[in-house]
Short mmCIF file of N, CA and C in Angstrom, two decimals:
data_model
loop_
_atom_site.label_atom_id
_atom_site.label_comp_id
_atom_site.label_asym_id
_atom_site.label_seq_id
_atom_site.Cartn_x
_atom_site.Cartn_y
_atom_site.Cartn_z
N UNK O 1 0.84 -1.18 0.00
CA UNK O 1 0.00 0.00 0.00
C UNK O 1 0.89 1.24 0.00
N UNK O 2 0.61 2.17 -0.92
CA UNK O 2 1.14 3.12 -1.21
C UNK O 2 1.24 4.54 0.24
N UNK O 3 1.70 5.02 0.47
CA UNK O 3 0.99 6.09 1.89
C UNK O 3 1.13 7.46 0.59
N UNK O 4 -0.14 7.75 1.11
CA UNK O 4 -0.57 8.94 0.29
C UNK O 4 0.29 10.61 0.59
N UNK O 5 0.65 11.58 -0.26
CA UNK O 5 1.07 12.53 0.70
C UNK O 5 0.29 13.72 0.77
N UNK O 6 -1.05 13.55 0.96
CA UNK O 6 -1.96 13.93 1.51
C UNK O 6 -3.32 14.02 1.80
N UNK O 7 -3.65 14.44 2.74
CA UNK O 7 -4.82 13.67 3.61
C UNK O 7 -6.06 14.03 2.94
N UNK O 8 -6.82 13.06 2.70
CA UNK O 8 -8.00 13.03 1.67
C UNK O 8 -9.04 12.03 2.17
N UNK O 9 -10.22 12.95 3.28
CA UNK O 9 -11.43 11.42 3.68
C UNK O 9 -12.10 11.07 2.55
N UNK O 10 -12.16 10.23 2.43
CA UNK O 10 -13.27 9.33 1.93
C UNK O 10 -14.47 9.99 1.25
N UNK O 11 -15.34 10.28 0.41
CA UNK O 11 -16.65 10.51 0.40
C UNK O 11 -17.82 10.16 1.26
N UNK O 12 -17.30 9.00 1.43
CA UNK O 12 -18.16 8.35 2.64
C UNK O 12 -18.46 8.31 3.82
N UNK O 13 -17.54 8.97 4.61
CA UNK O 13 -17.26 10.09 5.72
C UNK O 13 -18.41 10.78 5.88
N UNK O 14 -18.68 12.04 4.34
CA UNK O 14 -19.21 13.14 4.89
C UNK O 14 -20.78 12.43 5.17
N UNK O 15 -21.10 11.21 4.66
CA UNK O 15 -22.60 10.91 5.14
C UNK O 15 -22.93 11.27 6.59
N UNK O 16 -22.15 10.87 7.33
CA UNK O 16 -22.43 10.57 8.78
C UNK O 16 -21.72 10.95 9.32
N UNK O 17 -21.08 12.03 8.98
CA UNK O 17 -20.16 13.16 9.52
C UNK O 17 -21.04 14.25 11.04
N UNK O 18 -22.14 14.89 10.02
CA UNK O 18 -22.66 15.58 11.15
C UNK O 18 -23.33 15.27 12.22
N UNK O 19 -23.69 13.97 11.76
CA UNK O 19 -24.22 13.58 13.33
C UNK O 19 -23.13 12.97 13.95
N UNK O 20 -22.08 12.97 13.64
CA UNK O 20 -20.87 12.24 15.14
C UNK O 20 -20.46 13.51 15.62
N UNK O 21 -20.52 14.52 14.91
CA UNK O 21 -19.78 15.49 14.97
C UNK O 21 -20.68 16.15 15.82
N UNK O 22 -22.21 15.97 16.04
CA UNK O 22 -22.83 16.57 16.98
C UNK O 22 -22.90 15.87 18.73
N UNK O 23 -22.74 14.63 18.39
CA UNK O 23 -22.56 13.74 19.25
C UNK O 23 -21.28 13.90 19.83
N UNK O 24 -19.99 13.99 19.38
CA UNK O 24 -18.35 14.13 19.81
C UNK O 24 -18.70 15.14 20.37
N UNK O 25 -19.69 16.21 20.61
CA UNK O 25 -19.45 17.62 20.82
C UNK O 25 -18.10 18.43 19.81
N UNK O 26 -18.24 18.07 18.60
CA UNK O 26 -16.92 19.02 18.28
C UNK O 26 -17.01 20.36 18.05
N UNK O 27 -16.01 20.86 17.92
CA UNK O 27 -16.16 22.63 18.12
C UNK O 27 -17.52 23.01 17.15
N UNK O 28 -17.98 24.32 17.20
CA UNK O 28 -18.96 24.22 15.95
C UNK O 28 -18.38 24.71 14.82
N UNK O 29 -17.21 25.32 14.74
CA UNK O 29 -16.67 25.69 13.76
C UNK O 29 -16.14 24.57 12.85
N UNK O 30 -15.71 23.38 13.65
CA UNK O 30 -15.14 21.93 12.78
C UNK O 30 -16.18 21.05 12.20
N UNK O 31 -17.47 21.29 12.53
CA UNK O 31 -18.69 20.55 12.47
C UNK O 31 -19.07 20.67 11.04
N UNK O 32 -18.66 21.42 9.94
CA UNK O 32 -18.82 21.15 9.04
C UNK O 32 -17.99 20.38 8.49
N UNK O 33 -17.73 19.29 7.46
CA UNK O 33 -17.37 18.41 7.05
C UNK O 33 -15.96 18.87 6.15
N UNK O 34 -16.07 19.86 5.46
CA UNK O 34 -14.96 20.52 4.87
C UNK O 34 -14.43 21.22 5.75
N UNK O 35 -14.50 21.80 6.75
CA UNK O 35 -13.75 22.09 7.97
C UNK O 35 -13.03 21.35 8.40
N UNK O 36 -13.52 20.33 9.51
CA UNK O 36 -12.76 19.34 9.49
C UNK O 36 -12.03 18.93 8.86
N UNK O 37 -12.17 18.53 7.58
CA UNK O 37 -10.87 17.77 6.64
C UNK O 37 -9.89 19.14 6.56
N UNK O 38 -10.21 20.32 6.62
CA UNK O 38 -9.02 21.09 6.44
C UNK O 38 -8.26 21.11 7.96
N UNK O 39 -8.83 20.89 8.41
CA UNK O 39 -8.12 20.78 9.70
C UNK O 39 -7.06 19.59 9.79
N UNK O 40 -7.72 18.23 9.41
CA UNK O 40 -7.09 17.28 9.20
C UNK O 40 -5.89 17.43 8.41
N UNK O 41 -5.90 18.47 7.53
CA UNK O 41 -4.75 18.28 6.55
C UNK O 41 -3.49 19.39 7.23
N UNK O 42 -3.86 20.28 7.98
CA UNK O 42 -3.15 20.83 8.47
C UNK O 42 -2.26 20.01 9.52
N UNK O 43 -3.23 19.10 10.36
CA UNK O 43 -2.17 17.71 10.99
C UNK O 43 -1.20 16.95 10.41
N UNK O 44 -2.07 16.28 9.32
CA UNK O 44 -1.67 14.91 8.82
C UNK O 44 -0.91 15.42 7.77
N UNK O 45 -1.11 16.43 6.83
CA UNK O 45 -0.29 16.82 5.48
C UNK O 45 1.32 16.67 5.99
N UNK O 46 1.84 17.77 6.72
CA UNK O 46 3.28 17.60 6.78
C UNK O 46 3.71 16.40 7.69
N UNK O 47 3.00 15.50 7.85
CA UNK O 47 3.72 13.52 8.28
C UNK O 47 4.02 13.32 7.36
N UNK O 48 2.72 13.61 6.64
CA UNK O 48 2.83 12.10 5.37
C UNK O 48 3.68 12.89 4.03
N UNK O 49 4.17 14.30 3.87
CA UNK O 49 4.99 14.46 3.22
C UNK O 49 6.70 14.32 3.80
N UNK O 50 6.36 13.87 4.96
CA UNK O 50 7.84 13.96 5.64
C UNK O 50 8.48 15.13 6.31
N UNK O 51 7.46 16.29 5.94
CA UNK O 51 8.19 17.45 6.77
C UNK O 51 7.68 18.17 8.19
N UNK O 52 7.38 17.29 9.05
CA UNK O 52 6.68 17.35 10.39
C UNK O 52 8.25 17.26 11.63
N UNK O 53 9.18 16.34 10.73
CA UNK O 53 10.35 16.35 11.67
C UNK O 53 9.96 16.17 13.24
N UNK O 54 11.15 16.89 13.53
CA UNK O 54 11.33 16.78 15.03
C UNK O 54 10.31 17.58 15.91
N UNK O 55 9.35 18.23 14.65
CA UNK O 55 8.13 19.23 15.56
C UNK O 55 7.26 18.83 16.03
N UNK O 56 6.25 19.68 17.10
CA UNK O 56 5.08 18.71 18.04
C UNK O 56 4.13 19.62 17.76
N UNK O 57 2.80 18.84 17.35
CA UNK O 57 1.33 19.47 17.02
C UNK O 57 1.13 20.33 18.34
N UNK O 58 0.47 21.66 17.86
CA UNK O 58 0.40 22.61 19.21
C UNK O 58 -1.04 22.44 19.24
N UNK O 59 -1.86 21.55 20.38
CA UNK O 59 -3.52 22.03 20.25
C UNK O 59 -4.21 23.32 19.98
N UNK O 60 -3.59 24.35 20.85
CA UNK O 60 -3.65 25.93 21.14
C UNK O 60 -3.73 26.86 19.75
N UNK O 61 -2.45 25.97 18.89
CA UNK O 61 -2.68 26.75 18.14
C UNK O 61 -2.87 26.07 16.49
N UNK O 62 -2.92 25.23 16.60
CA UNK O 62 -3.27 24.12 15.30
C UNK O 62 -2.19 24.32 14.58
N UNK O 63 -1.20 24.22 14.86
CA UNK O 63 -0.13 24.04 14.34
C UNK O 63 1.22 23.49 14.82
N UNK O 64 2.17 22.93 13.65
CA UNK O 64 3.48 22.23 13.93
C UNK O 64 4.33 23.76 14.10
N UNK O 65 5.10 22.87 15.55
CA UNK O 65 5.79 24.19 16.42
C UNK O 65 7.57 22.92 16.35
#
């Protein structure tokens, strides 16, 4: 399996996206479905291209510090 270098859900996701997402309590700003995935890519993008290095995800501020 190939690892992708970057983060891309599923279509199938967004079915049943908003109701977990109401249920998780997630922020309401992430609760939309394209939100979220941009969020996701702001995590997962620089792993899976390799350039995350020696840095640590900041919750505070959604970003590699």
């Amino acid at each position: 399996m190939e690892i992708p270098k970057k983060f891309k859900a599923p279509n199938e996701w967004k079915v049943g996206y908003q109701s977990f997402a109401l249920k998780a309590k997630t922020l309401e700003e992430y609760r939309p479905f394209d939100q979220s995935c941009s969020l996701a890519s702001k995590l997962f993008d620089p792993i899976l291209k390799g350039q995350a290095g020696n840095k640590k995800w900041n919750p505070d501020t959604l970003a590699w510090k």
